[in-house]
Coordinates of C-alpha atoms and ligand atoms in Angstrom, one line a residue:
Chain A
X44 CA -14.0 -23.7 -0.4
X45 CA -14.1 -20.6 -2.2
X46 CA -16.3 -19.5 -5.0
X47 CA -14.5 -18.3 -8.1
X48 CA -14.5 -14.5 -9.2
X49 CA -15.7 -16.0 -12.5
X50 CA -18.4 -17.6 -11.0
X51 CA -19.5 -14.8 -8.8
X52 CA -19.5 -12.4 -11.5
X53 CA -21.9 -15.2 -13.2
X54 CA -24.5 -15.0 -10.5
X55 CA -24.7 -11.0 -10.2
X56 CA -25.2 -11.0 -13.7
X57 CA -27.7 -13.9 -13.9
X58 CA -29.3 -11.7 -10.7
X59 CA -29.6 -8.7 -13.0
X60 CA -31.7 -11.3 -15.7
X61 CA -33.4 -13.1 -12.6
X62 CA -34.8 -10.0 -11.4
X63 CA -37.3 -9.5 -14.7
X64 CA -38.5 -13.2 -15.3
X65 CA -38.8 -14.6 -11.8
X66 CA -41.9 -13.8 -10.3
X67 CA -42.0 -11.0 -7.4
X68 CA -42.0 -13.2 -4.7
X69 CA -39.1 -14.4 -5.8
X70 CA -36.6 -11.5 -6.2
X71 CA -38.1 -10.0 -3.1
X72 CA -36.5 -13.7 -1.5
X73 CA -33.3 -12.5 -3.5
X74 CA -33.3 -9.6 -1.6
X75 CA -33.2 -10.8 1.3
X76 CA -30.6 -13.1 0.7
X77 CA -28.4 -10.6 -0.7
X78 CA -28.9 -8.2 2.3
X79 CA -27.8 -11.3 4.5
X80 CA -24.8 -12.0 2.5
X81 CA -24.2 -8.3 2.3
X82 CA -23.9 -7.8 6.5
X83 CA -22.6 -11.4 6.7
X84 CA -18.8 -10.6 4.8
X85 CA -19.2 -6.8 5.8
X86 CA -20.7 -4.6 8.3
X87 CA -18.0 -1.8 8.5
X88 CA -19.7 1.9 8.0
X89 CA -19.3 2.2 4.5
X90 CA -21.5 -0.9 3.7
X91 CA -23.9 0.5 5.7
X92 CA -24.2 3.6 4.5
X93 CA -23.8 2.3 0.6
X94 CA -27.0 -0.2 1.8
X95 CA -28.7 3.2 3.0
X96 CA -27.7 5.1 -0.3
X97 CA -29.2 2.5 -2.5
X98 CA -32.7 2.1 -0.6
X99 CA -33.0 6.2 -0.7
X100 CA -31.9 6.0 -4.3
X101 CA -34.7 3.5 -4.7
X102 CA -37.3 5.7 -2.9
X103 CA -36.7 8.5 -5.4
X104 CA -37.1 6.0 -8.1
X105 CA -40.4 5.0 -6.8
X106 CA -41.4 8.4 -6.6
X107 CA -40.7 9.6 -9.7
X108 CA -42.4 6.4 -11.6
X109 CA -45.6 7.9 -9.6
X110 CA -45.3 11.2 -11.0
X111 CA -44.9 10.0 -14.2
X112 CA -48.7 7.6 -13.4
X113 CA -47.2 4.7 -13.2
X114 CA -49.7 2.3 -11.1
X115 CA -48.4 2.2 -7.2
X116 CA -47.9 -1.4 -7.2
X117 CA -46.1 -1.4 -10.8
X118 CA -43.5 1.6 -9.4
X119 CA -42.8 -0.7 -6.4
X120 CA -41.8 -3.7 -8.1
X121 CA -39.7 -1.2 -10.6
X122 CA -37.9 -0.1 -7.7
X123 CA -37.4 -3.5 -6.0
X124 CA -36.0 -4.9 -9.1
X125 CA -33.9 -1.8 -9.4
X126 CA -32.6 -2.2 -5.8
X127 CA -31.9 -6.0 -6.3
X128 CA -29.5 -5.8 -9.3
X129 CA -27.5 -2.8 -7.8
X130 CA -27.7 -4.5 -4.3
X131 CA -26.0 -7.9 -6.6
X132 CA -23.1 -5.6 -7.5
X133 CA -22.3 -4.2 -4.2
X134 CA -22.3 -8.2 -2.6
X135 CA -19.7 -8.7 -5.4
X136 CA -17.8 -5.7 -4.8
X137 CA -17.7 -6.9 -0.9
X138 CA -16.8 -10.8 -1.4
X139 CA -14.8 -10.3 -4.2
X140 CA -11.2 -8.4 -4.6
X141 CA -11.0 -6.3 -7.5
X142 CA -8.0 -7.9 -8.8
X143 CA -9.8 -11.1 -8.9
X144 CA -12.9 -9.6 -11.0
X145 CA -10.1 -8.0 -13.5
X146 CA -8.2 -11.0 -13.9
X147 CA -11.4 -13.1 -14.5
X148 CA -12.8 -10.3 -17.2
X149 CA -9.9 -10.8 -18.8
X150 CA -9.2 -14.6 -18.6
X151 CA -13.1 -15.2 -18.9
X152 CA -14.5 -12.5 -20.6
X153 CA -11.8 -11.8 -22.7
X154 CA -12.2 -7.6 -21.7
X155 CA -8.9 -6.5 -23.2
X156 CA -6.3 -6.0 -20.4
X157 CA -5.9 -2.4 -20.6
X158 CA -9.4 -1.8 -19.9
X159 CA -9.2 -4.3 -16.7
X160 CA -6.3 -3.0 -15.4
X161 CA -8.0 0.5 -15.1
X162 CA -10.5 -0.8 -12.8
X163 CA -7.4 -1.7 -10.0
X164 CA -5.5 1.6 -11.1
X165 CA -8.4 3.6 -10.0
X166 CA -8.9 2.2 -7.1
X167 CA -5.0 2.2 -6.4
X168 CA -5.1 6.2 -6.9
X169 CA -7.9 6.9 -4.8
X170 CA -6.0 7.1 -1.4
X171 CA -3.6 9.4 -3.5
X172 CA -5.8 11.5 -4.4
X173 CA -8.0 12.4 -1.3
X174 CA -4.2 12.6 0.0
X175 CA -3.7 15.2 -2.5
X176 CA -6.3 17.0 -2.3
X177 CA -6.1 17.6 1.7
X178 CA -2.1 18.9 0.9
X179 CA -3.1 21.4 -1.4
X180 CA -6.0 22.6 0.5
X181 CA -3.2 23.1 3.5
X182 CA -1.1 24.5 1.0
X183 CA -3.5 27.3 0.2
X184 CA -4.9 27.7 3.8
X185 CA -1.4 28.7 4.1
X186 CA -1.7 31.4 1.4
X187 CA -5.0 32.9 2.1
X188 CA -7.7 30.4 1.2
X189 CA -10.3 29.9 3.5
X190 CA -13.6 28.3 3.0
X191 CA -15.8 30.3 5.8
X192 CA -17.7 32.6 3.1
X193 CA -21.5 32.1 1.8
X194 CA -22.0 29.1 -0.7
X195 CA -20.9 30.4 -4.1
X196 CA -17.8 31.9 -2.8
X197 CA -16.8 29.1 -1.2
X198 CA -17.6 27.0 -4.3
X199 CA -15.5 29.9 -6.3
X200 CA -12.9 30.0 -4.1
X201 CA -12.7 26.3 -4.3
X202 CA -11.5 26.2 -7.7
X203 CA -7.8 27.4 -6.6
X204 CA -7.6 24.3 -5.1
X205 CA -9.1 22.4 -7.8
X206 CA -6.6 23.5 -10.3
X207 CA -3.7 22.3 -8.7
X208 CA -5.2 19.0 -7.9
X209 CA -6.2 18.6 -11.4
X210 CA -2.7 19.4 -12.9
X211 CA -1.1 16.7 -10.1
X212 CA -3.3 14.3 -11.2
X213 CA -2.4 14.8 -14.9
X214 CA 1.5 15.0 -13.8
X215 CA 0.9 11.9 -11.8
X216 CA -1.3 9.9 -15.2
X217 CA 1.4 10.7 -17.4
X218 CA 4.0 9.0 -14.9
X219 CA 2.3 6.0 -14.7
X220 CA 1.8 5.9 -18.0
X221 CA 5.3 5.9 -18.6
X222 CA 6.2 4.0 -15.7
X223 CA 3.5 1.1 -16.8
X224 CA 5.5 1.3 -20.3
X225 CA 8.8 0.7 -18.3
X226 CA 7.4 -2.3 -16.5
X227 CA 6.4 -3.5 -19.7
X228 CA 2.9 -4.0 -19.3
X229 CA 0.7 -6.0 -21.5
X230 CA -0.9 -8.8 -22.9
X231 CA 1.4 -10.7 -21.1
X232 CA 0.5 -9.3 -17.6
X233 CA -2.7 -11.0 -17.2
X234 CA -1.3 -14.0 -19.0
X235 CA 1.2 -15.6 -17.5
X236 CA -0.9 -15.4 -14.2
X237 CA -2.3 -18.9 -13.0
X238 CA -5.6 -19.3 -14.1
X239 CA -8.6 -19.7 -11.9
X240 CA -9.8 -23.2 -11.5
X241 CA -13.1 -24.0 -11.0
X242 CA -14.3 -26.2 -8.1
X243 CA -17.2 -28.1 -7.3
X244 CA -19.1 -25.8 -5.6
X245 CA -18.5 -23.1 -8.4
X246 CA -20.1 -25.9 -10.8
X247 CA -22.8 -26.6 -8.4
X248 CA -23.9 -22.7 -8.3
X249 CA -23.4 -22.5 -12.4
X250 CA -25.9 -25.1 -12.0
X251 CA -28.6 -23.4 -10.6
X252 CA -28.2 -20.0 -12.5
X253 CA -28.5 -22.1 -15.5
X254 CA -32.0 -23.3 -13.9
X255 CA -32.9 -20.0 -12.5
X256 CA -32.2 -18.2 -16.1
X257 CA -34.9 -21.1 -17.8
X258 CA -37.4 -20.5 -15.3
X259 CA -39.8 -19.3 -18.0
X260 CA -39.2 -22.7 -20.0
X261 CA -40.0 -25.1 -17.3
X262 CA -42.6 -22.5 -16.1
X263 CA -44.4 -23.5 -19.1
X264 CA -44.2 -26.6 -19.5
X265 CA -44.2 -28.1 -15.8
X266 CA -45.7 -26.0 -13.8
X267 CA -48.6 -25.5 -16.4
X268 CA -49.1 -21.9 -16.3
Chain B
X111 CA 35.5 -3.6 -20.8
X112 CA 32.4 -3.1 -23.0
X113 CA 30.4 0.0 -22.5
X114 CA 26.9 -0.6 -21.4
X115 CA 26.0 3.2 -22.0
X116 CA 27.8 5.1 -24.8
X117 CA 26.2 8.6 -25.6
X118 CA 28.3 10.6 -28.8
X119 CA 27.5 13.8 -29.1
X120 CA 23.9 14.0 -27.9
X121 CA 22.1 17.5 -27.8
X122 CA 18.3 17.4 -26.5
X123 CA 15.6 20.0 -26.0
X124 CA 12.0 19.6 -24.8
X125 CA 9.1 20.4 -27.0
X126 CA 8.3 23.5 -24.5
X127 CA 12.2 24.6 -24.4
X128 CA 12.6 28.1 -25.9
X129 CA 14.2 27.8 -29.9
X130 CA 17.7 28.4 -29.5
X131 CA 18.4 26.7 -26.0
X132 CA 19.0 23.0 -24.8
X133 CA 18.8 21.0 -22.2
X134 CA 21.7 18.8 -22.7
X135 CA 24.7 19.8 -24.5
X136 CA 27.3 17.9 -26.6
X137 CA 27.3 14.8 -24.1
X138 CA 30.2 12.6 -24.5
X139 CA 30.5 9.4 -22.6
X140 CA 30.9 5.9 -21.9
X141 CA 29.4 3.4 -19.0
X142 CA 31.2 0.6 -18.4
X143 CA 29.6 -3.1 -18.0
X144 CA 29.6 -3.7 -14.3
X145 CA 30.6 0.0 -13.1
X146 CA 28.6 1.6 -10.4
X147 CA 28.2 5.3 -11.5
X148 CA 26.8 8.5 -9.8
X149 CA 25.5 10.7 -11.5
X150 CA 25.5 14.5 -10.3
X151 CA 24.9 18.2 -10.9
X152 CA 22.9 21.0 -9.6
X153 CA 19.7 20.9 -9.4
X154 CA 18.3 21.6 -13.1
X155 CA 21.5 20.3 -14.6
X156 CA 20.0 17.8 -16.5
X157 CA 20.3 14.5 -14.9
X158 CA 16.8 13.3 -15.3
X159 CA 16.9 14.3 -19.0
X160 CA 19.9 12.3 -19.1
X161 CA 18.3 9.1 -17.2
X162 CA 15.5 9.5 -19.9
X163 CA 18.0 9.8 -22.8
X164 CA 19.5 6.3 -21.8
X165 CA 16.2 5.0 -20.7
X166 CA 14.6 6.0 -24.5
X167 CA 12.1 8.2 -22.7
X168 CA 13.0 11.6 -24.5
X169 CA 13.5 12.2 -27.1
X170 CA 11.2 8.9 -28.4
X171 CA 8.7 9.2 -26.4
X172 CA 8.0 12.3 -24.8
X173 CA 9.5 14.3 -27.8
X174 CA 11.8 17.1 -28.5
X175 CA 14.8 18.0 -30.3
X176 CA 17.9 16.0 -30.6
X177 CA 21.0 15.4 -32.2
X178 CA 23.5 12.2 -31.8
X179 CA 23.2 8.9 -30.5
X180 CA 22.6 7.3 -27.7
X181 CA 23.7 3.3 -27.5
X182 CA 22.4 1.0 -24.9
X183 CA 23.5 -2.3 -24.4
X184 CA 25.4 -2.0 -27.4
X185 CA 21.8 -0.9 -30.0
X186 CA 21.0 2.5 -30.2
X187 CA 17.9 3.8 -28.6
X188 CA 16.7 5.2 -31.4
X189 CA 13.5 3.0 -33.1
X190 CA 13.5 0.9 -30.0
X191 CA 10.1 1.1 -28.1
X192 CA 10.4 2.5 -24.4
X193 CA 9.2 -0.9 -23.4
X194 CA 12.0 -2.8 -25.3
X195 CA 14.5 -1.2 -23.7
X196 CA 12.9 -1.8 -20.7
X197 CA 13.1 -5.0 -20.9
X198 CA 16.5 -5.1 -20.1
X199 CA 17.4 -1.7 -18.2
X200 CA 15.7 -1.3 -14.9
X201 CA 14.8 2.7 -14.4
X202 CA 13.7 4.0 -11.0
X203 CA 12.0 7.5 -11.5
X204 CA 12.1 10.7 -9.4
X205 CA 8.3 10.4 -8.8
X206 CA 8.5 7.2 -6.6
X207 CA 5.0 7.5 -5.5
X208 CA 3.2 7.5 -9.3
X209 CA 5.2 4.7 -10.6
X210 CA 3.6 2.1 -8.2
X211 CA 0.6 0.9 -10.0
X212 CA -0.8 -2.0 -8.4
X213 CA -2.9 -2.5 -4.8
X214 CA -0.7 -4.8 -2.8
X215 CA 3.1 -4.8 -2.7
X216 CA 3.1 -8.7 -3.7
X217 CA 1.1 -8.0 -6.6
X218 CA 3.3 -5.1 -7.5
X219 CA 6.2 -7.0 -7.5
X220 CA 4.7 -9.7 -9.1
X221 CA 3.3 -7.3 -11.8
X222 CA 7.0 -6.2 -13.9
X223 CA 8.0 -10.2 -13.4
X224 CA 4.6 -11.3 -15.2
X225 CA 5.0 -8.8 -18.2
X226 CA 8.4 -10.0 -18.2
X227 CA 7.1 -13.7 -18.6
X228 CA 8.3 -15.5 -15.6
X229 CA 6.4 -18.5 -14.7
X230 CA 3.6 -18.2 -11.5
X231 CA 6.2 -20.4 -9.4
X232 CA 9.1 -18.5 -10.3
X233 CA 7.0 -15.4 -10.0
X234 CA 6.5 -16.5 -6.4
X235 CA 9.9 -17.1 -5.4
X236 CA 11.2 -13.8 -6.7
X237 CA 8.4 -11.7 -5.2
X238 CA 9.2 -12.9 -1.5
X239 CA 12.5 -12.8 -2.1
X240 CA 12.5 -9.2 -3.6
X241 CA 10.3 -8.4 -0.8
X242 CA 12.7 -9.7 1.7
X243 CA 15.8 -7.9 0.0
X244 CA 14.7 -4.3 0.3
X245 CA 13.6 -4.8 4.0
X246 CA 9.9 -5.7 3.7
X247 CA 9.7 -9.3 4.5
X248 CA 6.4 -10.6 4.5
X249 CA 4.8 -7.8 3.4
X250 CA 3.1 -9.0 0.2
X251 CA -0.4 -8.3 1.5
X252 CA -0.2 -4.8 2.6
X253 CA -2.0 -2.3 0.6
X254 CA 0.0 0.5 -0.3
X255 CA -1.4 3.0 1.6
X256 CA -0.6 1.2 4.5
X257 CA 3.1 1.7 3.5
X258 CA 5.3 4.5 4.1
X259 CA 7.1 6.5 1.7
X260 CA 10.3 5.2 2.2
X261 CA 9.1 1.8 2.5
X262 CA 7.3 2.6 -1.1
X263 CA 10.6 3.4 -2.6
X264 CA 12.0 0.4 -1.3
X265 CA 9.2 -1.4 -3.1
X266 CA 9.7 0.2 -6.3
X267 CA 13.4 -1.3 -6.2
X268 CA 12.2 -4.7 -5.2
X269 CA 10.0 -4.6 -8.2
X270 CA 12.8 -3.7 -10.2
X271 CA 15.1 -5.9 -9.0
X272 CA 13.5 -9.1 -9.0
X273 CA 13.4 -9.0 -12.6
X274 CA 17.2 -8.9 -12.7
X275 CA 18.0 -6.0 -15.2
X276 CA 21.4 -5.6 -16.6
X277 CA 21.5 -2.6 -16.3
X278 CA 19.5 -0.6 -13.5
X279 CA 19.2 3.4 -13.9
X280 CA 18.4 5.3 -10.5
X281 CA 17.0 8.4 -10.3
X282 CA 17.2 9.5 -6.9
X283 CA 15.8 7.0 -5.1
X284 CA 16.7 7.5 -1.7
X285 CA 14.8 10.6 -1.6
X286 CA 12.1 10.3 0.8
X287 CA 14.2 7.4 2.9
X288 CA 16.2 8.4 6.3
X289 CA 19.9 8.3 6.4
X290 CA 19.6 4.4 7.8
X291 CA 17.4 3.2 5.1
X292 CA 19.7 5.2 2.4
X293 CA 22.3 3.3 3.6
X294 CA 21.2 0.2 3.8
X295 CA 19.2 0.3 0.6
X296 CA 22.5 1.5 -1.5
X297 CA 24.4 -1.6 0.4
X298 CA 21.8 -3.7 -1.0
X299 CA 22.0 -2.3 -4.6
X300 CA 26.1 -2.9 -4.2
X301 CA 25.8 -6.5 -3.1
X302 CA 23.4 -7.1 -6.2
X303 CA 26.1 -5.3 -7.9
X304 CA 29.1 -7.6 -6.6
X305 CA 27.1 -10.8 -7.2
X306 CA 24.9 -10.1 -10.4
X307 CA 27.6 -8.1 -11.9
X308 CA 24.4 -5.6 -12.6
X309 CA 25.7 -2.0 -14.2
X310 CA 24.1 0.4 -11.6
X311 CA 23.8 4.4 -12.6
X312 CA 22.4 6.3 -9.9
X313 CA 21.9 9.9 -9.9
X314 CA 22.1 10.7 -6.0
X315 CA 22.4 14.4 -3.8
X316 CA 23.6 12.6 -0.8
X317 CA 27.2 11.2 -2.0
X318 CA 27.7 10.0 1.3
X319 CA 26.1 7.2 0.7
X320 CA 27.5 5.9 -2.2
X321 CA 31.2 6.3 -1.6
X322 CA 32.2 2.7 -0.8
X323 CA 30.6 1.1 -3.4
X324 CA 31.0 3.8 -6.5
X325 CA 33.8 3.0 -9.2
X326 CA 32.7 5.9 -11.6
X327 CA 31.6 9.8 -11.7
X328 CA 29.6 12.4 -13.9
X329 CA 28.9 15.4 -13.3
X330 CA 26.8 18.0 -15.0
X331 CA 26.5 21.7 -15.1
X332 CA 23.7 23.5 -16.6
X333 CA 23.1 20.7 -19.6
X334 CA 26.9 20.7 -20.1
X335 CA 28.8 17.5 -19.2
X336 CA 31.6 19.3 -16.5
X337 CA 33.8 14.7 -16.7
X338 CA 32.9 11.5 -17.0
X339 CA 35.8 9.2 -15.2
X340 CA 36.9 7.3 -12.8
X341 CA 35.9 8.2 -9.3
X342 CA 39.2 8.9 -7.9
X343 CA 40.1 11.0 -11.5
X344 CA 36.9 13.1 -11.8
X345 CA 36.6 14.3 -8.3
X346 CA 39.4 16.3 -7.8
X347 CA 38.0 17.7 -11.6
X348 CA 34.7 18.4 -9.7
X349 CA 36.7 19.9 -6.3
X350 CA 38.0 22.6 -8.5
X351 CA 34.4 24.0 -9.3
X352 CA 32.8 26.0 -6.1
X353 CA 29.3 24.9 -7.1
X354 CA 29.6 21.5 -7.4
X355 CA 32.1 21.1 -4.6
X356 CA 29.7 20.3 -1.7
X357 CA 28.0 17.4 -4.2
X358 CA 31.3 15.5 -3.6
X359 CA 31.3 12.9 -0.5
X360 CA 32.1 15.0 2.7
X361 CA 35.0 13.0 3.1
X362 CA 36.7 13.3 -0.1
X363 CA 36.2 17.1 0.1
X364 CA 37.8 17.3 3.3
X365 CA 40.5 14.9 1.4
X366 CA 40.9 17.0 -1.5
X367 CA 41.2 20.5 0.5
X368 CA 43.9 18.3 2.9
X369 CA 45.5 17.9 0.0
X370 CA 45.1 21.2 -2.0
X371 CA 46.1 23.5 0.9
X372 CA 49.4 21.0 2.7
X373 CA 50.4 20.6 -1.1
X374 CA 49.9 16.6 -0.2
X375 CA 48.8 13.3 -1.4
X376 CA 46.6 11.2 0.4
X377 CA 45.1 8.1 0.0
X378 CA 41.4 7.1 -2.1
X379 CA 39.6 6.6 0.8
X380 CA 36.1 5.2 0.7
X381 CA 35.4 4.8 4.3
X382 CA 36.3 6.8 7.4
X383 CA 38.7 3.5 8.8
X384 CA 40.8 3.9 5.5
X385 CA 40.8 7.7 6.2
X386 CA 41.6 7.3 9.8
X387 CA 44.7 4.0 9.2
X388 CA 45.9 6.4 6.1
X389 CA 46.6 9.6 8.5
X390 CA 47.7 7.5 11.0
X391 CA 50.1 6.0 8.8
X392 CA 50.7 9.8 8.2
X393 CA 51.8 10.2 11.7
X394 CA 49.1 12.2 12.7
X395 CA 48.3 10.9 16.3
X396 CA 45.4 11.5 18.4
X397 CA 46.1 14.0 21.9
X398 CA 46.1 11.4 25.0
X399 CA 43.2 10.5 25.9
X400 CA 40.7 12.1 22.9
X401 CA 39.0 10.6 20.0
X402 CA 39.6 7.3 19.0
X403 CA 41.3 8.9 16.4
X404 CA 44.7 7.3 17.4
X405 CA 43.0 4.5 19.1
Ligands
ATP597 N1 9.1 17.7 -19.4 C1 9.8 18.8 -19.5 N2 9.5 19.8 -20.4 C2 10.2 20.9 -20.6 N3 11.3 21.2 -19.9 C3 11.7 20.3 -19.0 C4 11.0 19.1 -18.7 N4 11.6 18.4 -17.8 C5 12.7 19.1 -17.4 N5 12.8 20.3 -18.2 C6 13.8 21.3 -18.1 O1 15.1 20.7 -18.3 C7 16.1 21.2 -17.5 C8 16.8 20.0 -16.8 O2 15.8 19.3 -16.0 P1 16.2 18.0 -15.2 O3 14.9 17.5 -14.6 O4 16.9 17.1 -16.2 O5 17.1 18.5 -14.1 P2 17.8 17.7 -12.9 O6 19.2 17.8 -13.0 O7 17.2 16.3 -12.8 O8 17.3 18.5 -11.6 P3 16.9 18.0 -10.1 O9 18.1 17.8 -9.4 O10 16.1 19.2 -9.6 O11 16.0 16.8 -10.3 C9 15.4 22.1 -16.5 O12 15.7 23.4 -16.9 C10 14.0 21.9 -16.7 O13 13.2 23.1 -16.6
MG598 MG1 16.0 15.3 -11.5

């Protein structure tokens, strides 16, 4: 049994409210989990090195809180949260496809279609356009260019093949554009497509966000803070 | 026959064409329901523009200058959204690559048969099938990417055909495909031609390709339309022009020179076997013991 994309998107986001009223022990638990779940569905290089992005990302965080006097122990628990809810959206980005997430924005979270059909589009163009950009760099190799000067003329001499990449990429917008308006997308597109059922165990885990998320209420009243 | 195309006296220019020049000039001419058309001309003739004047692309939607009408289907294009029209006419632009829009080529298929409302079932069916018409059987996981760009064009007609157009405007879409796959995609597009009764207009460089299955021609010349007929009427019209000569199928120019400089008349051949029973019934016999000519 699978979990829904609905249902996933539900727990990063309840992970993103989780990490400011559960107590510390807690999220650092989360943390862990997520990191386990993380190299569990992916261990390629590019998880690894978006898992090593974060944590320096976080360092600098941490840093910067300190230069700013914030209490060491305060800084750390700002960066921990910090790393916790980005680290929620890269486990969704890994077990989920992106198609799913659109179509559930749309079916669930009533995101209008154009909007969610951007998110695939981009990542449908991305291939394209490191594609592109290698051929033009070839293309003016061929006709001079050459990238084995000191930084700033490199980055100057970069632009010529900047400017052609931008111009295919408008070229290239405008004909899907059109060609999207041929296929006669629309409302209809994210329709008529079978809707996502929810199963047991996607009940079961809506379950416990809805506990996690009251935490502070029974918190209060059971645990007699 | 009903005309599935009729264009009367249609002039178009771009927004970024210089005042006092067009693109297309007084175009004249009628499509018939169910023909298979080719559509050809030098390069920068004018064939796109035209597959974008029948498709309601210019001058509604990218702009420009016109004069006339253009009917489709019997309603004029003008006032129609591009999107209605497309409802109906299937169009296959030059830019194969840009036109695919989704990740996987099930979902891309599946993508024009959802806006055009089929059921998830039905969607189903079609998409496999679609797949498995152009070639790429099985195939509804692969990413893109992991295609080539012949195989994409294939895709882009499966996505267009499973939606069953009535009319399906190609505009070269054999382009990045070798001579094999050209061949057996445009046999594919003639059998959905025989069986659906589909109107096919396909602007191609490579006549070759299309001579068995193509009832009608017209030709272009710098924005001007040069006939609109018949195959077997318009190609000896196009013979007579040097440019456009080597456009025409290799075998009908070697038919048409036969004919121009031994003062005869040969047969409408569509295939080499026609040619080669036609001469033969001729009297033209091979040497003993070379070619099959004779054989
Ligand atoms: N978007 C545009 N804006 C301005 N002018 C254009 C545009 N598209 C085409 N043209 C011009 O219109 C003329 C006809 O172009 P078109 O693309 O229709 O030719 P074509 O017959 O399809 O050529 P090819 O065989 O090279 O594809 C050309 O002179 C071209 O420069
Ligand atoms: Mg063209």
């Amino acid at each position: 049994m699978r979990l829904a994309a609905f249902t996933q998107i539900i727990v990063t986001l309840a992970v993103t409210a989780w990490v400011f009223i559960l107590p510390t022990e807690a999220v650092a638990t989360i943390l862990v989990l997520e990191l386990t779940l993380l190299l569990y569905i992916k261990h390629d290089q590019m998880t690894l090195a978006a898992i090593g992005g974060l944590a320096v990302f976080t360092g600098l965080m941490v840093l910067l809180q300190l230069l700013f006097g914030t209490p060491l122990i305060q800084s750390l628990i700002g960066g921990l949260r910090m790393l916790v809810m980005t680290m929620a959206f890269l486990c969704l980005l890994a077990a989920c496809r992106i198609q799913d997430i659109a179509k559930a924005l749309v079916e669930k979270f009533r995101l209008p279609c154009e909007y969610a059909f951007m998110l695939t589009t981009a990542l449908r163009f991305v291939p394209n356009f490191l594609l592109d950009s290698e051929i033009t760099l070839d293309a003016q190799s061929c006709r001079g260019y050459s990238n084995r000067q000191n930084f700033i003329k490199r980055f100057l001499a970069y632009l010529v093949v900047i400017r052609p990449l931008v111009m295919r990429a408008v070229a290239k917008s405008e004909t899907l554009a059109l060609s999207m308006e041929l296929k006669g997308f629309g409302n209809n597109t994210y329709k008529n497509m079978p809707p996502e059922k929810l199963n047991i165990l996607d009940y079961l885990v809506l379950l416990l966000v809805l506990a996690g998320c009251s935490f502070p209420f029974w918190e209060k009243y059971f645990l007699g803070a | 026959m009903t005309a599935q195309i009729a264009i009367e006296k249609f002039y178009f220019a771009y927004k970024a064409t210089p005042p006092g020049q067009v693109v297309l000039r007084d175009i004249n001419l009628k499509v018939d329901k169910g023909s298979f058309t080719c559509l050809i001309g030098p390069s920068g003739a004018g064939k796109t523009t035209l597959c974008r004047a029948i498709t309601g692309i210019v001058p509604f939607y990218m702009g420009g200058r016109y004069a006339g009408d253009v009917k489709v289907l019997g309603k004029s294009t003008k006032g129609q959204r591009v999107s209605d029209i497309a409802m109906h006419v299937g169009f296959i632009m030059e830019d194969y690559e840009s036109q695919l829009v989704s990740l996987t080529a099930g979902e891309e298929v599946a993508f024009s048969l959802l806006n055009h409302g089929f059921k998830p079932e039905e969607v189903e069916k079609r998409v496999s099938w679609a797949l498995e018409a152009v070639g790429l059987p099985g195939r509804e996981t692969y990413r893109l990417d992991e295609l080539s760009g012949g195989q994409r064009q294939r895709l882009l007609l499966a996505s267009t055909l499973a939606v069953e157009p009535e009319l399906i405007v190609l505009d070269e879409p054999v382009s990045a495909m070798d001579p094999d796959g050209a061949q057996s995609l445009y046999s594919l597009l003639a059998s959905i031609h025989r069986r659906l009764g589909t109107t096919i207009l396909a602007v191609e460089h490579r006549m070759d390709f299309l001579l068995p299955y193509v009832t009608d021609l017209i030709a272009l010349k710098e924005g001007e339309l040069l006939v609109a007929d018949s195959f077997d009427a318009a190609a000896p019209v196009v013979y007579q022009d040097a440019e456009l000569r080597p456009l025409l199928p290799t075998l009908w120019q070697m038919k048409l020179g036969l004919e121009e400089r031994l003062g005869l008349r040969l047969g409408n051949w569509r295939s080499e076997e026609e040619a080669v029973e036609d001469l033969k019934r001729r009297g033209v016999r091979a040497k003993e013991g070379t070619g099959h000519v004779g054989s």
